[in-house]
Amino acid sequence: MKLKTKILLICSAAFLVATLIGNFMIWRIYKNQLVDIAIQNTYTKAYSVTGDLTRLCEKLDGKIDRTSAEYFFKSEQDDYTVCVSGGEEYYNHTVFSAEYLNQQEGKEYFGDSTFQYCTFEWKQKPIVCVYSSITAGDNPINLYHVADISDTYSQIYKLGFEMLGISFSVIALTAVFLYFVIKHSMGPLGKLSETAKRIANGKYDERISYSRKDEIGLLADDFNKMASAVERHTQEIEESETRKTLLMGSLTHELKTPLTAISGYAQTLRHAKLSPEDTEEALYYIDKECGRLGRLSRKMMNLLELERDDTVIRMESVPVSRLFSAALYACSSTAVEKNITLTAKDGNENILCDVDLMTEVLVNLIDNAMKASAPGSEVLLYTEAAENAFYIIVRDYGSGIADADIERIFEPFYMADKSRSRKSGGAGLGLAISAAILRKHGYSMTVKSSIGHGTEMRIYISMTS
Amino acid sequence: MQSRILIVEDDEAIANMIAMNLRVSGMTSVRFDDGRKAADSLPGDHAFDLALLDIMVPGCDGFELLKYLKPYDIPVIFLTARDDVSSKVQGLQDGAEDYMTKPFEVLELLVRIEKVLARTKKLNSVVRYAGLEVNFEEHTVRRDGAEIPLKPLEFDLFSVLLKNKNIAVSREDLLGLVWGMNYMGETRTVDVHIGQIRKKLGLSDRIKTIPKIGYRLEDEP
């Protein structure tokens, strides 16, 4: 059953029961009051008759007999009083015998008066009887005044039915009102569910527009927040997947070259009649290409390790100059070999990083810079202050990078100058690894370069992150 | 006359490997590791019987280089790691004779080179070897002008060995190349026919049995 229907039914039922109970209580009070009034009226009648008879009795010096009593009641036109003295009925125009009336149980006194009353049912009619007595001479006179209070009861039942009718019409009206209230406040839930379905079907940019600030509004807000988070995460996963797929594609491509050489030489060794020099050369290339495959797989492992979300890096705060000296030390022999001067300056800032990984980034950048540089030139390392941040810059005065290549140099296996990089033993993964390391740290890298004037690799270190 | 092959390949190891195999099977080669340099050298030297081109080479890619080779009527075989259909289609549509993807089998490369050379009539129809004169057009073998009668299958088998001189060809490959891919016979058939050729042509010491592989026709006994 729908929540809407459920709430409507439960509320209507509860309201109906409450109204019925309330009306019933009110009806009960009215009923008692009306019955009381009817009894009181009877009492008043009985009181006045008793009073009149008492005065007559005093006038006659207590000598009331059947004749005088009959005369009194007939002149009063009283058909509702039974007059009894010494067991003899002086007057009785009612349908009850004095004995029958006397036998009724549950007699009660009116307040502190000597009058008693009782109610009973006769032929399904409610009857009130008021008992009073007068002292007249030797025998007391007992008076029984009866009254039929059916009218009062029919009035009471009529009232009851009217109240019941009012109750049901109120319930009907309330139910209609409730229906609209519920529909109005539950409506957005339907929208919520529709949107959730669309999001589940892959439309991650769907949102709910709902401006009211009630619970459903809050729910809609939370829902939208959740949808945004899902969208963001999905996007991140998709991006990372795309990166990995591209990486895998490039990797298979990149594996084919050394594999072709190795299998080609192996086949040549098996099938061809080779001179000892050729045999030696074939073996040399097989060995060399195997080394290249090994380096490639190690670097790939590095990169994949860095791309994994659960890889934790050990952050510590160190002066940049320490990274500079570590990187320069690692690159010094190559620099001497290529006759390139490596210079580091500044670097007083502290950087929060994993020292080994960040040194690797610098070594990669210096390595690239040296590959692009002509012998005798210089590679510079320095820092530059920025607002709440600083840059670590690796600058060379080498060949520079063409604009078309700049966007792609961070892609794995992309080499701006393929043949030169290959000859110098590069796999095309250095910058991709560096970018992955920086991404892991939350830092970023930009490139400024012009052909013939050299390249500036700028690592942006934010101090707030 | 030896066939002269142009190799444009930026990976030194692979270029060297191809050149080594061409040399062993009696061809000469010229190597370039840059497409632009290869294109620039063509006006000065374009006496090539065939070009083996890598597509992704620096300077000027293989598709581009193909256009420079066309005026000189040099047939082209692409040799590349790009195995997507669109590259293959482009390469062949642009006028390449063949398209091979890396990694490749050396023997397959040599057979394809030979097929292309035969198709483009750049292969000599008469080859002299160890006092024999082999005429591929007439399907005849002569010694001192006298024809040695060979059955058609024996001639085909001998010509495969001769064209892949100094390279061992496995029994399976021989079955495939001579009898056809669908031939269901046993490798022993090859041994029987090799025996016949050795006897008829007197090449017992030149057709070497290479253990675990097959047979190799060598230059010297």
XYZ file of C-alpha atoms in Angstrom:
686
model
C 0.000 0.000 0.000
C 1.229 3.469 -0.783
C 2.401 5.588 2.117
C -0.078 8.276 1.072
C -3.060 5.928 1.340
C -1.736 4.439 4.539
C -1.354 7.796 6.269
C -4.763 8.900 5.008
C -6.479 5.761 6.296
C -4.700 5.716 9.636
C -5.353 9.418 10.243
C -9.007 9.162 9.228
C -9.556 6.091 11.371
C -7.840 7.672 14.385
C -9.775 10.871 13.934
C -13.041 8.938 13.583
C -12.426 6.955 16.757
C -11.403 10.110 18.677
C -14.452 12.041 17.485
C -16.772 9.150 18.277
C -15.357 8.715 21.775
C -15.481 12.485 22.398
C -19.036 12.803 21.105
C -20.089 9.770 23.073
C -18.710 11.325 26.277
C -20.465 14.601 25.567
C -23.662 12.718 24.763
C -23.360 10.804 28.041
C -23.047 14.060 29.989
C -26.032 15.562 28.178
C -28.002 12.391 28.731
C -27.364 12.433 32.491
C -28.220 16.105 32.661
C -31.458 15.684 30.699
C -32.497 12.719 32.844
C -31.643 14.773 35.962
C -33.775 17.645 34.688
C -36.666 15.277 33.993
C -36.385 13.809 37.508
C -36.088 17.294 38.997
C -39.287 18.331 37.164
C -41.091 15.312 38.565
C -39.794 16.173 42.017
C -40.996 19.757 41.694
C -44.443 18.477 40.720
C -44.462 16.004 43.581
C -43.220 18.689 45.985
C -45.998 21.100 45.057
C -48.695 18.352 45.274
C -47.317 17.229 48.635
C -47.246 20.851 49.833
C -50.840 21.474 48.739
C -52.022 18.269 50.391
C -50.145 19.153 53.600
C -51.863 22.577 53.730
C -55.243 20.871 53.141
C -54.415 18.434 55.893
C -53.649 21.283 58.327
C -56.920 22.985 57.369
C -58.833 19.804 58.131
C -56.891 19.210 61.355
C -55.270 16.085 60.077
C -58.532 14.459 59.171
C -58.099 13.487 55.633
C -60.219 10.672 54.366
C -60.807 9.078 51.037
C -63.453 11.612 49.960
C -61.412 14.680 50.719
C -58.329 13.189 49.084
C -60.251 12.204 45.946
C -61.764 15.655 45.812
C -58.364 17.282 46.182
C -56.717 15.281 43.387
C -59.654 15.568 41.014
C -59.763 19.344 41.471
C -56.048 19.396 40.822
C -56.616 17.152 37.741
C -53.704 15.099 38.880
C -53.591 11.730 37.123
C -50.073 10.927 38.131
C -50.188 10.695 41.900
C -51.145 7.654 43.942
C -52.363 8.465 47.450
C -52.185 5.715 50.047
C -53.024 5.799 53.736
C -52.883 2.840 56.068
C -52.617 0.409 53.185
C -55.744 1.847 51.495
C -55.501 3.561 48.128
C -57.476 6.814 48.434
C -56.772 7.846 44.895
C -55.069 6.144 41.928
C -55.543 7.056 38.260
C -52.229 5.581 37.200
C -51.668 2.154 35.689
C -49.514 1.113 38.645
C -50.631 -0.271 41.960
C -49.190 1.312 45.129
C -47.748 -2.033 46.051
C -45.957 -2.307 42.674
C -44.470 1.144 43.100
C -43.356 0.401 46.655
C -41.576 -2.734 45.505
C -39.275 -0.851 43.087
C -35.621 -1.002 44.110
C -32.893 1.596 44.081
C -34.720 4.334 45.887
C -32.631 7.424 46.637
C -33.179 10.565 48.634
C -33.233 13.972 46.997
C -30.356 15.768 48.666
C -31.266 16.106 52.376
C -35.066 16.173 51.857
C -37.318 13.369 52.960
C -38.385 12.743 49.367
C -37.158 9.603 47.666
C -37.180 8.674 44.016
C -36.422 5.795 41.731
C -36.470 5.061 38.056
C -37.638 1.862 36.440
C -38.777 0.561 33.149
C -42.304 -0.368 32.437
C -43.297 -1.737 29.025
C -39.980 -0.433 27.681
C -40.817 3.033 28.882
C -38.623 4.873 31.387
C -40.651 5.841 34.458
C -39.715 8.074 37.390
C -41.451 7.689 40.716
C -41.117 10.208 43.601
C -42.035 8.986 47.093
C -43.214 11.408 49.748
C -45.303 11.147 52.950
C -47.434 13.461 55.088
C -48.163 12.975 58.754
C -51.927 13.371 59.193
C -53.449 12.100 62.384
C -52.760 8.473 63.165
C -51.923 7.219 59.726
C -49.310 8.825 57.565
C -50.321 9.453 53.962
C -47.898 8.146 51.360
C -47.815 9.813 47.984
C -46.286 8.214 44.876
C -45.879 10.632 41.989
C -45.004 8.927 38.675
C -43.916 10.470 35.382
C -43.167 9.000 31.967
C -39.825 10.413 30.769
C -39.826 8.729 27.285
C -39.814 12.146 25.650
C -36.562 13.002 27.375
C -35.016 9.726 26.203
C -36.171 10.132 22.617
C -34.720 13.617 22.777
C -31.446 12.101 24.015
C -31.332 9.490 21.234
C -32.179 12.096 18.627
C -29.275 14.159 19.917
C -27.053 11.066 19.719
C -27.917 10.439 16.085
C -27.376 14.073 15.237
C -23.956 14.012 16.866
C -23.074 10.807 15.000
C -24.100 12.420 11.721
C -22.024 15.502 12.471
C -19.066 13.269 13.374
C -19.149 11.413 10.066
C -19.513 14.529 7.970
C -16.600 16.114 9.844
C -14.559 12.951 9.187
C -15.423 13.020 5.501
C -14.407 16.681 5.246
C -11.235 16.071 7.237
C -10.320 13.091 5.039
C -10.667 15.199 1.903
C -8.601 17.979 3.486
C -6.015 15.481 4.711
C -5.831 13.943 1.244
C -4.828 17.257 -0.284
C -2.375 18.069 2.498
C -0.691 14.680 2.144
C -0.693 14.894 -1.621
C 0.924 18.297 -1.447
C 3.620 17.306 1.029
C 4.285 13.838 -0.435
C 4.363 15.019 -4.033
C 8.108 15.816 -4.002
C 8.806 12.236 -2.877
C 7.476 11.019 -6.222
C 9.808 13.445 -7.967
C 12.633 12.222 -5.753
C 11.950 8.634 -6.739
C 11.736 9.530 -10.448
C 15.065 11.350 -10.260
C 16.653 8.487 -8.338
C 15.543 6.111 -11.090
C 17.026 8.343 -13.767
C 20.298 8.591 -11.843
C 20.329 4.803 -11.457
C 20.013 4.604 -15.233
C 23.271 6.523 -15.588
C 22.103 10.148 -15.870
C 24.395 11.293 -13.086
C 23.840 14.996 -13.725
C 20.135 14.852 -12.746
C 19.102 16.940 -9.686
C 15.857 17.681 -7.845
C 14.648 21.254 -7.751
C 12.698 21.721 -4.487
C 12.953 24.963 -2.575
C 10.728 24.417 0.514
C 12.691 24.160 3.725
C 10.767 21.285 5.318
C 11.999 17.748 5.983
C 11.418 16.759 2.389
C 13.320 19.855 1.289
C 16.216 18.748 3.524
C 15.942 15.247 2.112
C 16.039 16.678 -1.409
C 19.125 18.711 -0.461
C 20.848 15.643 0.954
C 19.781 13.647 -2.059
C 21.297 16.247 -4.376
C 24.498 16.239 -2.332
C 24.620 12.463 -2.612
C 23.968 12.624 -6.360
C 26.806 15.148 -6.736
C 29.147 12.904 -4.778
C 28.142 9.904 -6.878
C 28.634 11.926 -10.052
C 32.039 13.139 -8.913
C 33.197 9.670 -7.886
C 31.898 8.094 -11.064
C 33.697 10.725 -13.071
C 36.919 10.153 -11.136
C 36.644 6.405 -11.639
C 35.880 6.877 -15.321
C 38.849 9.206 -15.748
C 41.148 6.836 -13.942
C 39.770 3.938 -16.005
C 40.325 5.877 -19.224
C 43.854 6.687 -18.089
C 44.503 3.047 -17.326
C 42.992 1.864 -20.609
C 45.107 4.345 -22.543
C 48.111 3.281 -20.520
C 47.437 -0.378 -21.262
C 46.962 0.396 -24.952
C 50.220 2.313 -25.099
C 51.948 -0.352 -23.056
C 51.049 -3.183 -25.442
C 52.205 -0.982 -28.281
C 55.391 -0.161 -26.444
C 56.031 -3.825 -25.610
C 55.808 -4.846 -29.236
C 59.007 -3.074 -30.276
C 61.453 -4.853 -27.929
C 59.500 -8.097 -28.377
C 59.781 -7.866 -32.145
C 63.528 -7.372 -31.860
C 64.021 -10.173 -29.341
C 61.890 -12.730 -31.181
C 63.365 -11.638 -34.518
C 66.925 -12.166 -33.319
C 66.035 -15.447 -31.659
C 64.448 -16.714 -34.881
C 67.452 -15.520 -36.855
C 69.771 -17.378 -34.483
C 67.749 -20.565 -34.856
C 67.188 -20.516 -38.605
C 69.964 -18.571 -40.297
C 73.539 -19.539 -40.833
C 75.281 -16.634 -39.144
C 78.871 -15.555 -38.917
C 80.294 -15.435 -35.370
C 80.137 -11.613 -35.495
C 76.447 -11.681 -36.458
C 75.715 -14.222 -33.728
C 77.450 -11.990 -31.211
C 75.478 -8.977 -32.407
C 72.165 -10.838 -32.250
C 72.878 -11.910 -28.688
C 73.917 -8.360 -27.760
C 70.622 -6.949 -29.028
C 68.561 -9.665 -27.339
C 70.266 -8.822 -24.058
C 69.835 -5.090 -24.589
C 66.157 -5.355 -25.496
C 65.530 -7.616 -22.510
C 67.054 -4.899 -20.328
C 64.712 -2.397 -21.936
C 61.706 -4.640 -21.242
C 62.839 -4.958 -17.638
C 63.145 -1.188 -17.194
C 59.786 -0.707 -18.853
C 58.047 -3.181 -16.579
C 59.669 -1.670 -13.452
C 58.531 1.805 -14.446
C 55.061 0.525 -15.305
C 54.840 -1.072 -11.880
C 55.840 2.257 -10.339
C 53.230 4.114 -12.293
C 50.453 1.612 -11.587
C 51.384 1.633 -7.903
C 51.074 5.431 -7.878
C 47.779 5.370 -9.762
C 46.242 3.100 -7.152
C 43.995 4.922 -4.708
C 45.107 3.021 -1.629
C 48.805 3.747 -2.019
C 49.822 5.837 0.968
C 52.718 8.246 0.845
C 54.795 9.241 3.836
C 54.624 13.034 4.132
C 57.249 15.058 5.979
C 58.243 18.671 5.978
C 61.710 19.330 4.533
C 63.510 22.319 3.039
C 63.432 22.318 -0.768
C 67.233 22.727 -0.784
C 67.535 19.198 0.593
C 65.555 17.858 -2.390
C 67.769 19.936 -4.697
C 70.997 18.491 -3.348
C 69.640 14.917 -3.445
C 68.520 15.355 -7.078
C 71.798 17.001 -8.107
C 73.741 14.175 -6.496
C 71.719 11.570 -8.436
C 72.225 13.396 -11.737
C 75.841 14.488 -11.294
C 77.538 11.638 -13.190
C 75.286 12.010 -16.236
C 75.849 15.777 -16.117
C 79.612 15.313 -16.167
C 79.303 12.814 -19.011
C 77.250 15.239 -21.072
C 79.252 18.281 -19.971
C 76.202 20.075 -18.560
C 76.373 22.403 -15.540
C 73.707 21.748 -12.909
C 73.005 24.726 -10.626
C 70.594 24.945 -7.694
C 69.745 28.151 -5.846
C 67.204 29.375 -3.270
C 65.119 26.570 -1.850
C 64.683 27.908 1.679
C 60.960 27.088 1.672
C 59.719 24.014 3.447
C 57.773 21.497 1.464
C 55.446 18.800 2.730
C 56.183 15.706 0.696
C 57.512 12.185 0.449
C 61.223 12.955 0.044
C 62.090 9.924 -2.105
C 59.191 10.424 -4.493
C 59.696 14.187 -4.790
C 63.416 13.658 -5.454
C 62.434 11.212 -8.193
C 60.263 13.929 -9.761
C 63.197 16.360 -9.780
C 65.579 13.716 -11.133
C 63.128 12.931 -13.955
C 62.811 16.612 -14.817
C 66.589 17.215 -14.711
C 67.056 14.090 -16.822
C 64.671 15.400 -19.460
C 66.287 18.842 -19.305
C 69.737 17.333 -19.871
C 68.442 15.251 -22.792
C 67.189 18.427 -24.449
C 70.363 20.413 -23.716
C 73.437 20.763 -25.850
C 76.825 19.982 -24.271
C 78.230 22.968 -22.394
C 74.839 24.421 -21.467
C 73.261 24.821 -18.072
C 70.280 23.374 -16.166
C 68.908 25.529 -13.333
C 66.915 24.583 -10.241
C 65.287 27.356 -8.196
C 62.165 28.381 -6.356
C 59.821 31.279 -6.967
C 57.371 32.691 -4.402
C 53.659 33.011 -5.119
C 50.602 33.846 -3.041
C 50.260 31.171 -0.344
C 52.376 28.939 -2.515
C 55.647 28.691 -4.376
C 57.029 27.154 -7.530
C 59.911 24.731 -7.902
C 61.375 25.363 -11.330
C 63.654 23.244 -13.480
C 64.947 25.364 -16.353
C 67.008 24.336 -19.338
C 68.317 26.196 -22.378
C 67.888 23.290 -24.753
C 65.805 22.595 -27.819
C 62.393 23.389 -26.275
C 59.077 21.677 -26.876
C 56.706 22.414 -29.750
C 53.268 23.761 -28.723
C 51.573 20.747 -30.281
C 53.581 18.426 -28.038
C 53.205 20.339 -24.751
C 49.683 19.052 -24.081
C 50.717 15.475 -24.610
C 54.059 15.219 -22.851
C 52.441 13.983 -19.618
C 50.841 11.036 -21.391
C 52.593 7.752 -20.756
C 54.932 6.725 -23.595
C 54.598 10.056 -25.350
C 57.962 11.216 -26.610
C 58.354 14.540 -28.315
C 61.587 13.407 -29.892
C 61.135 9.676 -30.141
C 64.371 8.583 -31.743
C 66.562 10.659 -29.459
C 64.711 9.517 -26.319
C 64.942 5.891 -27.384
C 68.654 6.155 -28.000
C 69.165 7.701 -24.598
C 67.272 4.792 -23.047
C 64.013 6.529 -22.188
C 60.766 4.600 -22.024
C 58.573 7.689 -22.188
C 57.276 7.214 -18.672
C 59.314 9.786 -16.697
C 56.881 12.685 -16.945
C 53.849 10.437 -16.540
C 55.361 9.066 -13.323
C 56.282 12.579 -12.145
C 52.761 13.829 -12.853
C 51.309 10.849 -10.986
C 53.573 11.532 -7.987
C 52.558 15.200 -7.919
C 48.879 14.261 -8.288
C 49.296 11.960 -5.317
C 50.690 14.894 -3.306
C 47.986 17.281 -4.506
C 50.545 19.415 -6.344
C 50.577 20.231 -10.040
C 53.004 20.922 -12.856
C 52.922 23.313 -15.799
C 55.232 23.798 -18.743
C 56.578 26.942 -20.363
C 58.629 26.346 -23.432
C 59.667 27.861 -26.709
C 61.494 26.144 -29.514
C 65.193 26.954 -29.478
C 65.057 28.791 -26.143
C 64.565 25.954 -23.707
C 61.955 24.752 -21.284
C 60.734 25.695 -17.818
C 59.011 22.945 -15.815
C 57.088 24.646 -12.981
C 55.865 22.612 -10.020
C 53.173 24.463 -8.103
C 53.414 23.808 -4.359
C 50.400 25.074 -2.443
C 51.185 25.771 1.253
C 47.568 25.416 2.335
C 47.071 21.862 1.083
C 71.912 -9.195 -59.271
C 71.218 -8.759 -55.587
C 67.948 -7.142 -54.510
C 68.394 -3.806 -52.736
C 65.981 -2.998 -49.947
C 65.238 0.337 -48.245
C 64.544 0.026 -44.515
C 62.963 2.931 -42.628
C 62.735 1.955 -38.969
C 63.560 4.095 -35.934
C 64.276 1.209 -33.600
C 67.916 0.340 -34.077
C 67.586 -3.251 -32.844
C 64.783 -4.109 -35.254
C 66.381 -2.343 -38.221
C 69.608 -4.204 -37.588
C 67.788 -7.524 -37.250
C 66.013 -7.070 -40.587
C 69.220 -6.009 -42.308
C 71.034 -9.048 -40.912
C 68.384 -11.412 -42.292
C 68.339 -9.703 -45.679
C 72.110 -9.965 -45.869
C 72.013 -13.653 -44.988
C 69.470 -14.337 -47.735
C 71.587 -12.474 -50.229
C 70.052 -9.035 -50.340
C 71.542 -5.662 -49.523
C 69.841 -2.926 -47.561
C 70.026 0.772 -46.756
C 68.729 1.964 -43.371
C 67.139 5.201 -42.193
C 65.803 5.963 -38.711
C 64.029 9.150 -39.804
C 61.334 9.438 -42.460
C 62.359 12.946 -43.488
C 65.977 11.939 -44.071
C 64.825 8.949 -46.139
C 62.568 11.150 -48.279
C 65.350 13.694 -48.764
C 67.824 11.032 -49.904
C 65.503 9.586 -52.583
C 66.308 12.009 -55.427
C 69.987 11.110 -55.081
C 69.567 7.375 -54.603
C 66.395 5.541 -55.534
C 67.642 2.265 -56.956
C 65.618 0.158 -54.510
C 63.732 -3.000 -55.359
C 61.532 -2.717 -52.269
C 60.980 -0.532 -49.196
C 60.158 -1.771 -45.680
C 58.504 1.120 -43.814
C 57.585 1.580 -40.195
C 54.584 3.915 -39.891
C 55.445 5.711 -36.669
C 58.839 7.113 -37.438
C 60.098 10.576 -36.576
C 60.378 13.250 -39.226
C 57.812 11.993 -41.662
C 55.500 9.028 -41.065
C 55.270 5.934 -43.250
C 52.036 6.965 -44.990
C 53.658 10.249 -45.978
C 56.859 8.568 -47.087
C 54.871 6.220 -49.338
C 53.942 9.231 -51.509
C 57.623 10.057 -52.004
C 58.368 6.467 -53.036
C 55.576 6.197 -55.615
C 57.212 8.300 -58.370
C 60.211 5.941 -58.272
C 57.975 2.867 -58.561
C 59.369 1.289 -55.404
C 57.001 -1.322 -53.902
C 56.348 -0.884 -50.184
C 55.696 -3.271 -47.306
C 54.554 -1.618 -44.079
C 56.065 -3.116 -40.954
C 54.445 -1.597 -37.906
C 53.126 -2.108 -34.413
C 49.833 -0.510 -35.440
C 47.441 -3.407 -35.855
C 44.177 -1.498 -36.134
C 42.116 -2.203 -39.221
C 41.935 1.443 -40.306
C 45.733 1.727 -40.482
C 45.926 -1.486 -42.492
C 43.205 -0.307 -44.860
C 44.834 3.093 -45.262
C 48.236 1.565 -45.888
C 46.990 -0.860 -48.519
C 44.674 1.675 -50.147
C 47.489 4.183 -50.424
C 49.269 1.630 -52.570
C 51.420 -0.504 -50.279
C 51.997 -4.048 -51.525
C 51.694 -5.619 -48.102
C 51.196 -4.815 -44.419
C 52.777 -6.717 -41.533
C 52.316 -6.094 -37.831
C 54.955 -6.385 -35.143
C 55.942 -8.758 -33.717
C 56.374 -10.766 -36.915
C 57.961 -14.028 -37.975
C 61.242 -13.495 -39.787
C 60.540 -16.264 -42.292
C 57.133 -14.769 -43.053
C 58.747 -11.406 -43.716
C 61.260 -12.971 -46.092
C 58.568 -14.934 -47.938
C 56.425 -11.839 -48.298
C 59.389 -9.811 -49.544
C 60.078 -12.495 -52.111
C 56.406 -12.636 -53.186
C 56.310 -8.875 -53.639
C 59.569 -8.930 -55.600
C 58.207 -11.743 -57.815
C 54.940 -9.879 -58.342
C 56.677 -6.652 -59.271
C 59.077 -8.549 -61.540
C 62.038 -7.361 -59.620
C 63.183 -10.888 -58.944
C 65.639 -12.436 -61.331
C 63.987 -15.249 -63.220
C 67.312 -17.043 -63.602
C 69.485 -17.775 -60.579
C 72.838 -19.508 -60.609
C 73.764 -21.637 -57.670
C 76.541 -24.167 -57.238
C 76.934 -24.796 -60.972
C 73.169 -25.032 -61.437
C 71.082 -22.665 -63.520
C 67.582 -22.324 -62.109
C 64.943 -20.698 -64.266
C 61.846 -19.827 -62.231
C 59.816 -18.878 -65.269
C 60.461 -22.105 -67.172
C 60.510 -24.206 -63.989
C 63.751 -25.821 -65.131
C 67.109 -26.663 -63.572
C 70.115 -27.066 -65.838
C 73.673 -28.214 -65.201
C 76.101 -27.326 -68.000
C 73.164 -26.658 -70.292
C 71.592 -30.065 -69.704
C 68.179 -30.050 -67.998
C 67.798 -32.122 -64.856
C 64.236 -33.463 -64.753
C 62.445 -32.520 -61.529
C 58.840 -33.200 -60.605
C 56.765 -29.989 -60.100
C 56.649 -30.435 -56.313
C 60.377 -31.096 -56.176
C 61.049 -27.924 -58.149
C 58.791 -25.868 -55.858
C 60.466 -27.298 -52.770
C 63.907 -26.550 -54.150
C 62.947 -23.007 -55.098
C 61.658 -22.293 -51.573
C 64.991 -23.425 -50.149
C 66.907 -21.476 -52.769
C 64.961 -18.277 -52.210
C 65.526 -18.590 -48.467
C 69.151 -19.488 -48.877
C 71.082 -19.804 -45.628
C 67.871 -19.811 -43.626
C 66.460 -22.917 -42.061
C 62.871 -23.628 -43.031
C 60.850 -25.970 -40.851
C 59.110 -29.023 -42.296
C 55.751 -27.491 -41.356
C 56.563 -24.255 -43.171
C 57.734 -26.202 -46.208
C 54.510 -28.188 -46.246
C 52.551 -24.955 -46.065
C 54.578 -23.123 -48.700
C 54.846 -25.976 -51.236
C 51.860 -28.217 -50.699
C 49.538 -25.492 -49.499
C 48.032 -24.647 -46.135
C 45.261 -27.209 -46.452
C 47.509 -30.155 -47.178
C 46.947 -32.726 -44.475
C 50.039 -34.814 -45.207
C 52.790 -35.724 -42.800
C 56.139 -34.009 -42.480
C 57.747 -37.242 -43.654
C 56.556 -36.332 -47.175
C 58.986 -33.401 -47.004
C 61.875 -35.689 -46.003
C 61.167 -38.006 -48.983
C 61.147 -35.124 -51.461
C 64.298 -33.566 -49.955
C 65.992 -36.917 -50.465
C 64.985 -36.899 -54.144
C 66.316 -33.346 -54.652
C 69.611 -34.162 -52.944
C 70.061 -37.174 -55.200
C 68.968 -35.571 -58.467
C 70.848 -32.285 -58.019
C 73.803 -33.700 -56.144
C 73.321 -31.313 -53.227
C 73.609 -33.781 -50.336
C 76.243 -31.677 -48.604
C 74.556 -28.319 -49.230
C 70.980 -29.099 -48.127
C 71.661 -29.392 -44.403
C 69.316 -31.072 -41.974
C 68.970 -28.748 -38.989
C 67.987 -30.700 -35.881
C 64.576 -29.873 -34.430
C 63.903 -27.344 -37.213
C 64.088 -28.552 -40.798
C 66.305 -27.934 -43.785
C 68.712 -25.200 -44.843
C 70.301 -24.639 -48.234
C 73.765 -23.235 -47.664
C 76.223 -21.421 -49.908
C 79.185 -23.552 -49.040
C 79.245 -27.301 -48.560
